[in-house]
PDB file of C-alpha atoms in Angstrom:
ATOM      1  CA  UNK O  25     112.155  82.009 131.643  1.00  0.00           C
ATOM      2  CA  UNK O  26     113.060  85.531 129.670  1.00  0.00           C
ATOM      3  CA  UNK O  27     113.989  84.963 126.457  1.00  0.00           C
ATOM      4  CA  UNK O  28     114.824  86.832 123.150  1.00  0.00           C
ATOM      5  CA  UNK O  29     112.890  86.549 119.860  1.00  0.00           C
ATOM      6  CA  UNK O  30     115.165  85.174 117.564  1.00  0.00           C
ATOM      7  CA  UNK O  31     113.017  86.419 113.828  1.00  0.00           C
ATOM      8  CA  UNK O  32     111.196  89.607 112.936  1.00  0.00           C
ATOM      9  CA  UNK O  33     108.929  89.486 110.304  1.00  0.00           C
ATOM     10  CA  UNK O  34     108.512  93.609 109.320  1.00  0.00           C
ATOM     11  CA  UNK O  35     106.031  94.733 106.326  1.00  0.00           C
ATOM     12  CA  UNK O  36     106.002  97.929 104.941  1.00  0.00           C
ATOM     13  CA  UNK O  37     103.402  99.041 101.613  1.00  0.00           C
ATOM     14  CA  UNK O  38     103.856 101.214  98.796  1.00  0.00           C
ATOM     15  CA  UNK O  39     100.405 103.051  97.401  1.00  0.00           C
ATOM     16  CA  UNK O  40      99.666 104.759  94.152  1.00  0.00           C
ATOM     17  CA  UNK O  41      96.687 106.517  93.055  1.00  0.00           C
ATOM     18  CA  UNK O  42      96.304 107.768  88.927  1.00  0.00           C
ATOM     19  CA  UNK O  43      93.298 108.158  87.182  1.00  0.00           C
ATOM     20  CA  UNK O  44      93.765 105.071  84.588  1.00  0.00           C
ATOM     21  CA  UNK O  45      94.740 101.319  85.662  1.00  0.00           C
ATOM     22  CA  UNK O  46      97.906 101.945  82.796  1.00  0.00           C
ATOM     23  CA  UNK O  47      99.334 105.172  84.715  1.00  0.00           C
ATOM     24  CA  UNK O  48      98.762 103.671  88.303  1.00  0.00           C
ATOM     25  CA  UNK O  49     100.578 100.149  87.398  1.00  0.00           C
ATOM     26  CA  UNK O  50     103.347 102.152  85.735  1.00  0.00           C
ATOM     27  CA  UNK O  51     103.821 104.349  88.616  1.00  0.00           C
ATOM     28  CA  UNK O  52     103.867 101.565  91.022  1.00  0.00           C
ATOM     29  CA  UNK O  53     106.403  99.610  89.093  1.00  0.00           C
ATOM     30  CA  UNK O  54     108.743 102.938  89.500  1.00  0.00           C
ATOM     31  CA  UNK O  55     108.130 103.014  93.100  1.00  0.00           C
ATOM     32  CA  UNK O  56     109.129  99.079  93.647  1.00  0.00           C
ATOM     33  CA  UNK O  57     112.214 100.186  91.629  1.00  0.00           C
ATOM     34  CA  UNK O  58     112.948 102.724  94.372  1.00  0.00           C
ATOM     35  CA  UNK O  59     111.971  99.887  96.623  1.00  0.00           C
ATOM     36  CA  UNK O  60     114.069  97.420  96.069  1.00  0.00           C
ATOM     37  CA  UNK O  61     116.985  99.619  95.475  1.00  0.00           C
ATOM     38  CA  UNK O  62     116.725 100.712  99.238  1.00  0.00           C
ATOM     39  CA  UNK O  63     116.224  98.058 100.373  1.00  0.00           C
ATOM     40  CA  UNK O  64     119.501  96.511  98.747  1.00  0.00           C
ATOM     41  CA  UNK O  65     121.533  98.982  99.892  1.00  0.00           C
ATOM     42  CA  UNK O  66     120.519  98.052 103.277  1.00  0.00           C
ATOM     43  CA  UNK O  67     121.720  95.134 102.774  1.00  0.00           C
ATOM     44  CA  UNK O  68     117.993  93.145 102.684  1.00  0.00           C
ATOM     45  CA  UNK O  69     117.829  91.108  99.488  1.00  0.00           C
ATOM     46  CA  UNK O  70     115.465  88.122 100.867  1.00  0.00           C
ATOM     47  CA  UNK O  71     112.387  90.970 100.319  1.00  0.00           C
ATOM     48  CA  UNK O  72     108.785  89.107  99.105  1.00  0.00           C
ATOM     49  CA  UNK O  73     107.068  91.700  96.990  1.00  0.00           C
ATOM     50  CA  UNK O  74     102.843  90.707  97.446  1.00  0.00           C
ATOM     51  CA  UNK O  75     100.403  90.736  94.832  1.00  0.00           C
ATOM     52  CA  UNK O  76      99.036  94.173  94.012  1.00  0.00           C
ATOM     53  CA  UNK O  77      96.118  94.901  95.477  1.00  0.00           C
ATOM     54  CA  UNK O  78      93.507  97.128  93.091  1.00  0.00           C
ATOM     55  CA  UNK O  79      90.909  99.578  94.765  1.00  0.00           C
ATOM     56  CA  UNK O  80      88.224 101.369  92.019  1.00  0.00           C
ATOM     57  CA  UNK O  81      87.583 104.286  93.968  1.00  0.00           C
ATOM     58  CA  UNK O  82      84.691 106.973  92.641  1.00  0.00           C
ATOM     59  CA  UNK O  83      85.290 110.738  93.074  1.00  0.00           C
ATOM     60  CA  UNK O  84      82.907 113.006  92.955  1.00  0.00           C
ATOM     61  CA  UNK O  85      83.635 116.733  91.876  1.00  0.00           C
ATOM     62  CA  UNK O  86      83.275 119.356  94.343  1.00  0.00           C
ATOM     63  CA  UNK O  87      82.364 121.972  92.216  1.00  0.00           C
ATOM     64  CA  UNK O  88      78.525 120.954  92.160  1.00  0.00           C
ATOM     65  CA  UNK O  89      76.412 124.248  90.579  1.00  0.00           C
ATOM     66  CA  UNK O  90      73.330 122.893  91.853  1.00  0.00           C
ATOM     67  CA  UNK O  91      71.430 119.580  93.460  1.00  0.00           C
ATOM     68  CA  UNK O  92      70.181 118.755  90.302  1.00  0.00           C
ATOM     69  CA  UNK O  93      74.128 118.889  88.977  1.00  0.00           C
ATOM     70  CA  UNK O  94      75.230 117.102  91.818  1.00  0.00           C
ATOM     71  CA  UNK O  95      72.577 114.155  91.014  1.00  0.00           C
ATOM     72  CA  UNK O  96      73.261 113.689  87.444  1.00  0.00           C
ATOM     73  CA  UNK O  97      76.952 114.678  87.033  1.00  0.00           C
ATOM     74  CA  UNK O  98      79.208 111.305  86.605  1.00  0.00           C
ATOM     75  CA  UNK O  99      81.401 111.118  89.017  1.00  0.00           C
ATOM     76  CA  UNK O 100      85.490 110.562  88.262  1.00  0.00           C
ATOM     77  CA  UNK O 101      86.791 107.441  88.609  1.00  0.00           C
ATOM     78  CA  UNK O 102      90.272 106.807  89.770  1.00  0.00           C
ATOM     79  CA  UNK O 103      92.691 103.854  90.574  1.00  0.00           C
ATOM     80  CA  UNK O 104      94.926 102.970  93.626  1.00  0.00           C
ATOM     81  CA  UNK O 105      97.193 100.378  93.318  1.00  0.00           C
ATOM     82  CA  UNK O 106      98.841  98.943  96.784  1.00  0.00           C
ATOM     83  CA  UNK O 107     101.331  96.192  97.551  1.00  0.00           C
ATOM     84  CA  UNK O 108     102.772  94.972 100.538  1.00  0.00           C
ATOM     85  CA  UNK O 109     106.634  94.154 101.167  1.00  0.00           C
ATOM     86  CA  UNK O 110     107.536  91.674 104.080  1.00  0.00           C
ATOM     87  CA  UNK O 111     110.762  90.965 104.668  1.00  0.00           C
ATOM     88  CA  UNK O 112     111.747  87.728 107.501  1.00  0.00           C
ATOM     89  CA  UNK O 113     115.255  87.739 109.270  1.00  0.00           C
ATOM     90  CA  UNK O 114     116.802  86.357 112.173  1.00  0.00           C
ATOM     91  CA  UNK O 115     119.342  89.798 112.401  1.00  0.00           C
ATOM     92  CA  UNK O 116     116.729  91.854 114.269  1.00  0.00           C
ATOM     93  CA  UNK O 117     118.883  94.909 114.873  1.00  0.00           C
ATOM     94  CA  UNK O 118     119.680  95.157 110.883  1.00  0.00           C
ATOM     95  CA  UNK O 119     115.851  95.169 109.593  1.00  0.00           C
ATOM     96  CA  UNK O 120     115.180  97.484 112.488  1.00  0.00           C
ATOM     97  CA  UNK O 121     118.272  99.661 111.157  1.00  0.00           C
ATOM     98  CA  UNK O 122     116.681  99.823 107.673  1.00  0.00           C
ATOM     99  CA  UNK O 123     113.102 100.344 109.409  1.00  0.00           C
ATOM    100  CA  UNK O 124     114.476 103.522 110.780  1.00  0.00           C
ATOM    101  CA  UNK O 125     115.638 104.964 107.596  1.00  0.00           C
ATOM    102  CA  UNK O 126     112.366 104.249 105.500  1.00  0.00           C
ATOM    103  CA  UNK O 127     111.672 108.024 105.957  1.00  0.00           C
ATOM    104  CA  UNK O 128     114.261 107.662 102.659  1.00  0.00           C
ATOM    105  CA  UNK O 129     111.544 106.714 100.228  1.00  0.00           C
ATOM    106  CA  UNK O 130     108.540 109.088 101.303  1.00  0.00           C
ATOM    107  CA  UNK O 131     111.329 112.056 100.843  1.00  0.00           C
ATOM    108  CA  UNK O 132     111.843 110.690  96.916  1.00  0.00           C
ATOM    109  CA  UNK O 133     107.615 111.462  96.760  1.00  0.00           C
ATOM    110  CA  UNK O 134     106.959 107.526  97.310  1.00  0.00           C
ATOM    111  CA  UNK O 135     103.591 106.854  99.430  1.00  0.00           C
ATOM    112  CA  UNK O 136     105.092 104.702 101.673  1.00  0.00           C
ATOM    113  CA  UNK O 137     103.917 103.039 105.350  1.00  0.00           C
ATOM    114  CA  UNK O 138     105.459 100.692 107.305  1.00  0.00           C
ATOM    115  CA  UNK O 139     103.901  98.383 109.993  1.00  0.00           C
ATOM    116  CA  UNK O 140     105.082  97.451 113.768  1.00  0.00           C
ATOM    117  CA  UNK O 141     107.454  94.832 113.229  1.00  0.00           C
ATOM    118  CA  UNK O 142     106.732  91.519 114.657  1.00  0.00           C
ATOM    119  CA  UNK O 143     108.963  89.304 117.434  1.00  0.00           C
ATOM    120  CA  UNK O 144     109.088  86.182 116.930  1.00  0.00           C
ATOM    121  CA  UNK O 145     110.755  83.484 119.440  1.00  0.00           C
ATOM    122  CA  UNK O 146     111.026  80.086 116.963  1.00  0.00           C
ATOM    123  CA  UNK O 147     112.448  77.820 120.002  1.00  0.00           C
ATOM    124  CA  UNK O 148     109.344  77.407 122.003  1.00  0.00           C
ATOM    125  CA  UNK O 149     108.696  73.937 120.816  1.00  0.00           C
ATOM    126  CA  UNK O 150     112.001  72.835 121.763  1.00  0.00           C
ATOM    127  CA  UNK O 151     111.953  74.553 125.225  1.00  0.00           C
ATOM    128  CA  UNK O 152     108.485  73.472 125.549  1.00  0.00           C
ATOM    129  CA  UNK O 153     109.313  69.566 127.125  1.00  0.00           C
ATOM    130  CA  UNK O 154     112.272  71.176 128.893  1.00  0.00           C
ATOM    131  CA  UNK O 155     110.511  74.137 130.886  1.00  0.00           C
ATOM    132  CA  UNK O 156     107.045  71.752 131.735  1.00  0.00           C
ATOM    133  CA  UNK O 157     109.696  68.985 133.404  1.00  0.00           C
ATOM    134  CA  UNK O 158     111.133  72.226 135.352  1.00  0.00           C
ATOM    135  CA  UNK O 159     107.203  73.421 136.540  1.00  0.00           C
ATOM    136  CA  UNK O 160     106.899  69.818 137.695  1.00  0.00           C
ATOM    137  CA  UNK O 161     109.701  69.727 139.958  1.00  0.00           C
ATOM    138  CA  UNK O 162     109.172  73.228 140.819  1.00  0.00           C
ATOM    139  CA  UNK O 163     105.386  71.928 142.055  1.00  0.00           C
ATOM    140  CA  UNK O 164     106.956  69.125 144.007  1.00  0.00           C
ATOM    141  CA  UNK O 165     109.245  71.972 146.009  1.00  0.00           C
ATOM    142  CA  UNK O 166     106.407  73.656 146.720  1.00  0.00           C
ATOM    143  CA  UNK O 167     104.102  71.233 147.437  1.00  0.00           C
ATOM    144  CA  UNK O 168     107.019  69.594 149.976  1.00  0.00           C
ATOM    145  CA  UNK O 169     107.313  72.864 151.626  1.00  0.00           C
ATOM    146  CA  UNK O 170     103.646  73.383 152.485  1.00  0.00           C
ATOM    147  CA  UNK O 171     103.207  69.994 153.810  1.00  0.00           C
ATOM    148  CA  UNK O 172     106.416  69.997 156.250  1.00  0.00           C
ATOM    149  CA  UNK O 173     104.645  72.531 157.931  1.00  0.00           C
ATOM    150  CA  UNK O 174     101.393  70.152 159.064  1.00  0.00           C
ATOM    151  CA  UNK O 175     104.096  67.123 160.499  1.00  0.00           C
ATOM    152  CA  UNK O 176     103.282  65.198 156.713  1.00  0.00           C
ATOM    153  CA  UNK O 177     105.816  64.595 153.592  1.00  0.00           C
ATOM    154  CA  UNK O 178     104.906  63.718 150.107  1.00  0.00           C
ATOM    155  CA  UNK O 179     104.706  60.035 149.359  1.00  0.00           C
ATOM    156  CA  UNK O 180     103.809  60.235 145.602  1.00  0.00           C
ATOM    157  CA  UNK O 181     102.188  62.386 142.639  1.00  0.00           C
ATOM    158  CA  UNK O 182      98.227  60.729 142.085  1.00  0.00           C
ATOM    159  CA  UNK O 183      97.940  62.902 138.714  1.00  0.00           C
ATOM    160  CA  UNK O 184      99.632  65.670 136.923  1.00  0.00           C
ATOM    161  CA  UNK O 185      98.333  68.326 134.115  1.00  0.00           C
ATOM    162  CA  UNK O 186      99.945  70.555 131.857  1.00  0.00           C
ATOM    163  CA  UNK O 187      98.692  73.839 131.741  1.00  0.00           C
ATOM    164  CA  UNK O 188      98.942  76.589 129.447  1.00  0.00           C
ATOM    165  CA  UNK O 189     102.077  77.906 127.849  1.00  0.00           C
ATOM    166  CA  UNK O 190     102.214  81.422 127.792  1.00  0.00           C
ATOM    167  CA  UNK O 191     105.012  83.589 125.913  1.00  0.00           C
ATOM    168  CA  UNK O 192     104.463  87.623 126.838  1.00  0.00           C
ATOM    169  CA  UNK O 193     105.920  90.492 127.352  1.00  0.00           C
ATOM    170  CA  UNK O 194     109.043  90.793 129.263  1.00  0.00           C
ATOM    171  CA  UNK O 195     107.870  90.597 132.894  1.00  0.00           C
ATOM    172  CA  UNK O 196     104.136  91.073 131.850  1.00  0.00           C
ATOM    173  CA  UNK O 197     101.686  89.323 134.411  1.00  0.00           C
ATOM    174  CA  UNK O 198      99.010  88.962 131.345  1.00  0.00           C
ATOM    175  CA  UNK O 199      97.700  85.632 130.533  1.00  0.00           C
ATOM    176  CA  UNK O 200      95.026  84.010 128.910  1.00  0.00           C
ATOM    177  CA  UNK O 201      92.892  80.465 128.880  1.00  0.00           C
ATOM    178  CA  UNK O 202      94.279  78.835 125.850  1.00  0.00           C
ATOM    179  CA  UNK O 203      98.053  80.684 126.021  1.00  0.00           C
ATOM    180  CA  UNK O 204      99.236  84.324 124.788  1.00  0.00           C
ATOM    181  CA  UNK O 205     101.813  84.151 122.197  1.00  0.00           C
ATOM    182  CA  UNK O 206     102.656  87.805 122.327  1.00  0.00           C
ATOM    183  CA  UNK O 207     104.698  88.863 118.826  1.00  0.00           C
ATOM    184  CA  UNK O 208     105.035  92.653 120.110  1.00  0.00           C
ATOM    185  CA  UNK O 209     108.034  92.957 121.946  1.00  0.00           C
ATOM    186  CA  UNK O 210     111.736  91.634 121.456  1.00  0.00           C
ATOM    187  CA  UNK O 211     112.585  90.651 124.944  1.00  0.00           C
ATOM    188  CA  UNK O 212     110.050  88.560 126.483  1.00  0.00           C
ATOM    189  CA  UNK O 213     109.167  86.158 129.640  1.00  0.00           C
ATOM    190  CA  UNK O 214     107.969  82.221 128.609  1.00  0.00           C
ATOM    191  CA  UNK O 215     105.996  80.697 131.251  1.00  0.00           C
ATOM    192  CA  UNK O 216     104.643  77.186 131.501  1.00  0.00           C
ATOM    193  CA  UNK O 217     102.003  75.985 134.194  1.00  0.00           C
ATOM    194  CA  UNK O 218     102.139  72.111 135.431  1.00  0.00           C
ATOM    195  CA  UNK O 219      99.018  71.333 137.775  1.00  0.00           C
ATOM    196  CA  UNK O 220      99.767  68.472 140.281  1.00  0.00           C
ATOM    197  CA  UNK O 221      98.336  66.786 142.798  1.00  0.00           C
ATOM    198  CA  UNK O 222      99.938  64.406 145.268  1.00  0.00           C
ATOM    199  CA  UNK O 223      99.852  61.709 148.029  1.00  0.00           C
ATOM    200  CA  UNK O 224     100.941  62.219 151.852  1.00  0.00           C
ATOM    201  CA  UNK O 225     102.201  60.174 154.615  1.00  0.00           C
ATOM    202  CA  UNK O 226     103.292  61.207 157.956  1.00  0.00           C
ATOM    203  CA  UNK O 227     106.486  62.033 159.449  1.00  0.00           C
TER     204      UNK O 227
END
């Protein structure tokens, strides 16, 4: 069955970098200002701001006179503060809209990166039931035309076993033992897998 993700789930990060913790946290707290503002005018106000991540990060000058310099000079320490946005919708072509136009903040001087979005189709628990009774009468067909060939019909099923459930890529053939649940792409192509196994009688 094709199917279209009904959710995205898109996260974008903002970085600074300032040679005290003080100056980097008040530099980031500008830039989620910025942030949010864009992000309101697109008309996204259900944004989760993440903790801020804190990286120490050691420089060392370039301008070394001599080994012995380079060996005993202290190096200059720095900070870089990061934290990640995510925002979670169900109108996929309006966070995609606002993905496009992100090139907004890194031309204000903001250090900004955004992430593939994910897909996300929610119903495949509820079309789970309904698509594994479909395989099983879909094996039956099958297995009835096969055996009207050879003079036999099918008297019962002996056993029956679900197998895996795969969501992937719109027409994709990939597949995997325990089920792809593929979050890439928007359109995609659900498949689920009954194994039966039945009784004959003659014609």
């Amino acid at each position: 069955r094709n199917v279209s993700s009904d959710l995205i789930v898109w996260r974008g990060s903002l970085s600074v970098e300032s040679p005290t913790l003080l100056a980097a946290q008040a530099l980031l707290a500008q830039q989620e200002t910025s942030a949010r503002e864009f992000l309101i005018r697109q008309g996204v106000t259900n944004a989760q701001f993440h903790p801020v991540a804190i990286q120490r990060i050691q420089v060392r000058s370039s301008k070394q006179t001599s080994e012995a310099d380079s060996e005993t000079g202290s190096p200059t320490v720095r900070f870089r503060l990061s934290r990640t946005i995510e925002v979670r919708s169900g109108d996929i072509d309006a966070v995609l809209s606002m993905d496009a136009k992100t090139s907004e903040l890194v031309n204000q001087g903001i250090e900004f990166a955004s992430s593939s979005p994910e897909f996300i189709w929610t119903k495949a628990g509820e079309a789970k039931i309904e698509m594994l009774a479909d395989a099983a009468r879909d094996a039956r067909a099958r297995a009835e035309q096969i055996v009207s060939q050879g003079g036999r019909s099918i008297a019962r099923m002996r056993s029956a076993k679900m197998g895996v459930f795969q969501v992937t890529p719109l027409y994709s053939t990939q597949n995997t033992w325990d089920g792809m649940k593929d979050n890439t792409s928007r359109e995609k192509t659900v498949t689920a897998v009954v194994n039966a196994s039945y009784a004959l009688q003659l014609l």
